[in-house]
XYZ file of C-alpha atoms in Angstrom:
190
model
C -37.531 -12.591 -90.494
C -38.620 -15.140 -88.268
C -37.585 -12.703 -85.532
C -39.562 -10.084 -86.909
C -42.895 -11.891 -86.994
C -42.214 -13.127 -83.677
C -42.533 -9.562 -82.755
C -45.339 -9.118 -84.076
C -47.466 -11.962 -82.811
C -46.261 -10.603 -79.368
C -47.237 -7.431 -79.478
C -50.712 -8.433 -81.208
C -51.166 -10.859 -78.337
C -50.691 -7.775 -75.453
C -53.019 -5.337 -77.631
C -56.666 -4.687 -76.302
C -59.653 -4.249 -78.116
C -58.924 -0.174 -77.510
C -55.453 -0.617 -78.409
C -56.703 -2.182 -82.112
C -59.365 0.387 -82.238
C -57.081 3.244 -82.238
C -53.943 1.784 -84.571
C -56.835 0.584 -87.120
C -57.534 4.589 -87.107
C -54.173 5.651 -87.285
C -53.544 3.177 -90.343
C -56.780 4.780 -91.961
C -54.653 6.591 -94.647
C -52.374 3.843 -95.110
C -55.326 0.907 -95.139
C -58.703 0.911 -97.420
C -61.964 1.349 -95.289
C -62.503 -2.051 -96.664
C -59.931 -3.900 -95.912
C -59.724 -2.548 -92.151
C -63.336 -3.497 -91.586
C -61.938 -7.469 -91.679
C -58.894 -7.004 -89.325
C -59.783 -8.137 -86.251
C -56.387 -9.190 -84.492
C -53.325 -7.180 -84.514
C -51.843 -9.904 -86.718
C -54.041 -9.325 -89.570
C -53.234 -5.542 -89.213
C -49.570 -6.112 -89.246
C -50.139 -8.419 -92.651
C -51.788 -5.520 -94.131
C -48.694 -3.154 -93.105
C -46.378 -5.764 -94.330
C -47.953 -6.356 -97.567
C -48.213 -2.282 -97.868
C -44.694 -2.569 -97.404
C -45.454 0.108 -94.653
C -43.426 -1.771 -91.968
C -40.795 -4.749 -91.965
C -37.800 -6.172 -90.253
C -35.950 -2.926 -91.494
C -38.404 -0.941 -91.324
C -40.022 -0.736 -88.068
C -40.291 3.198 -87.286
C -43.713 3.278 -88.479
C -44.959 0.526 -85.735
C -43.006 1.788 -83.057
C -44.461 5.495 -83.763
C -48.241 4.290 -83.704
C -47.750 2.385 -81.199
C -46.162 5.113 -79.522
C -49.500 7.433 -80.025
C -51.593 4.843 -78.657
C -50.072 5.318 -75.610
C -48.698 1.862 -75.714
C -45.011 2.498 -74.917
C -44.604 -0.804 -73.380
C -44.764 -2.192 -77.138
C -43.206 0.877 -78.631
C -40.109 -0.538 -76.775
C -40.497 -3.786 -77.853
C -40.119 -3.000 -81.280
C -37.437 -0.541 -80.152
C -35.176 -2.895 -78.673
C -35.820 -5.212 -81.897
C -34.813 -2.502 -84.016
C -31.681 -1.733 -81.924
C -30.898 -5.728 -81.445
C -30.740 -5.775 -85.692
C -28.530 -2.831 -85.888
C -26.064 -4.347 -83.092
C -25.797 -7.911 -85.922
C -25.942 -5.760 -89.543
C -23.184 -3.671 -88.571
C -21.315 -6.715 -87.219
C -21.396 -8.165 -90.674
C -19.323 -5.102 -92.232
C -15.741 -5.977 -93.039
C -13.784 -4.064 -90.262
C -12.352 -2.011 -93.238
C -15.450 -0.641 -94.205
C -16.438 -0.403 -90.869
C -13.500 1.722 -89.756
C -14.225 4.090 -92.900
C -18.109 4.659 -91.918
C -16.913 5.663 -88.589
C -14.639 7.983 -89.780
C -17.019 9.438 -92.067
C -19.664 9.623 -89.643
C -17.277 11.683 -87.186
C -16.907 14.187 -89.859
C -20.328 14.250 -90.946
C -21.318 14.606 -87.301
C -19.025 17.748 -87.050
C -19.746 19.479 -89.880
C -23.379 18.880 -90.685
C -25.442 21.483 -88.354
C -29.124 21.753 -88.635
C -29.364 20.120 -92.191
C -29.083 17.166 -91.039
C -32.383 16.210 -92.205
C -31.967 16.892 -96.239
C -29.194 14.363 -95.864
C -31.398 11.887 -94.155
C -33.887 11.951 -96.969
C -31.210 11.717 -99.439
C -30.492 8.520 -97.535
C -34.039 7.317 -97.848
C -34.337 7.456 -93.996
C -38.376 7.673 -93.810
C -39.726 10.517 -92.077
C -41.677 8.861 -89.608
C -37.942 7.326 -88.255
C -36.310 10.807 -88.508
C -39.323 12.145 -86.175
C -38.871 9.088 -83.647
C -34.923 10.007 -83.660
C -35.943 13.834 -83.226
C -38.432 13.093 -80.556
C -35.760 10.486 -78.709
C -33.052 13.017 -79.051
C -35.087 16.073 -78.800
C -32.381 18.562 -77.877
C -29.113 17.301 -79.266
C -28.494 17.653 -82.994
C -25.451 15.414 -82.964
C -27.314 12.506 -81.832
C -29.934 13.353 -84.138
C -27.285 12.946 -86.782
C -25.114 10.324 -85.504
C -28.591 8.021 -85.272
C -30.029 8.675 -88.771
C -26.555 7.693 -89.699
C -26.876 4.102 -87.665
C -29.834 4.000 -88.981
C -29.346 4.221 -92.495
C -26.590 1.915 -91.915
C -28.599 -0.911 -90.512
C -31.020 -0.805 -93.584
C -28.549 -1.134 -95.899
C -26.629 -3.676 -93.946
C -23.474 -4.761 -96.090
C -24.204 -2.611 -99.074
C -23.635 0.560 -96.688
C -20.263 2.239 -97.905
C -18.659 5.573 -96.972
C -19.080 6.646 -100.882
C -22.614 6.327 -100.876
C -22.233 9.029 -97.966
C -20.072 11.211 -99.987
C -22.436 11.396 -102.954
C -25.178 11.792 -100.516
C -23.912 14.866 -99.078
C -23.024 16.549 -102.922
C -26.452 15.506 -103.991
C -27.439 18.035 -100.768
C -24.781 20.810 -101.488
C -22.559 19.869 -98.851
C -19.734 19.593 -101.079
C -17.131 20.901 -98.892
C -18.572 18.295 -96.024
C -17.674 15.362 -98.800
C -14.444 16.469 -99.336
C -13.563 16.515 -95.681
C -14.773 13.108 -95.264
C -12.713 11.955 -98.712
C -9.460 13.364 -97.161
C -9.941 11.821 -93.826
C -10.731 8.549 -95.568
C -7.605 8.885 -98.181
C -5.463 9.317 -94.929
C -6.388 5.840 -93.674
C -5.006 4.226 -97.773
């Protein structure tokens, strides 16, 4: 959490007056007018967004999105680098056996799930803003969009990421055949 707060402080210091005004405008649907009027700095705005659970160390997509929308791509890139480094560190926390099981599940899912990948991502509770950011970053690569969404899910779940959860989400999406393929590949490991 300290690293995330340090990131927010750094971003806040680099914001200009017009940037802050634009960010406040974009957050108008999330934060009430009275509270927005009291915002005088980026840290004030970020504190409100944390309080409303719009941003957190595991959920930076909204912040990245609004920074891109106010054309502060440099700051959005800083947030993305933080997000990517958090993703790398959380995957290291997984047991090697479960990490291997997830990799196999990802490969099967990426091979078998097509244009309905967003339905699966929504069942995994990936925020719409993150899905939009993934599509924007990989506009013509469906497989990479799906892989990035699965990696984001793994990052947010941390040690709780299990291949069985992916199978359950596939079944909830009526993708039973894909769920069966994943289970078959996982059974080969046992």
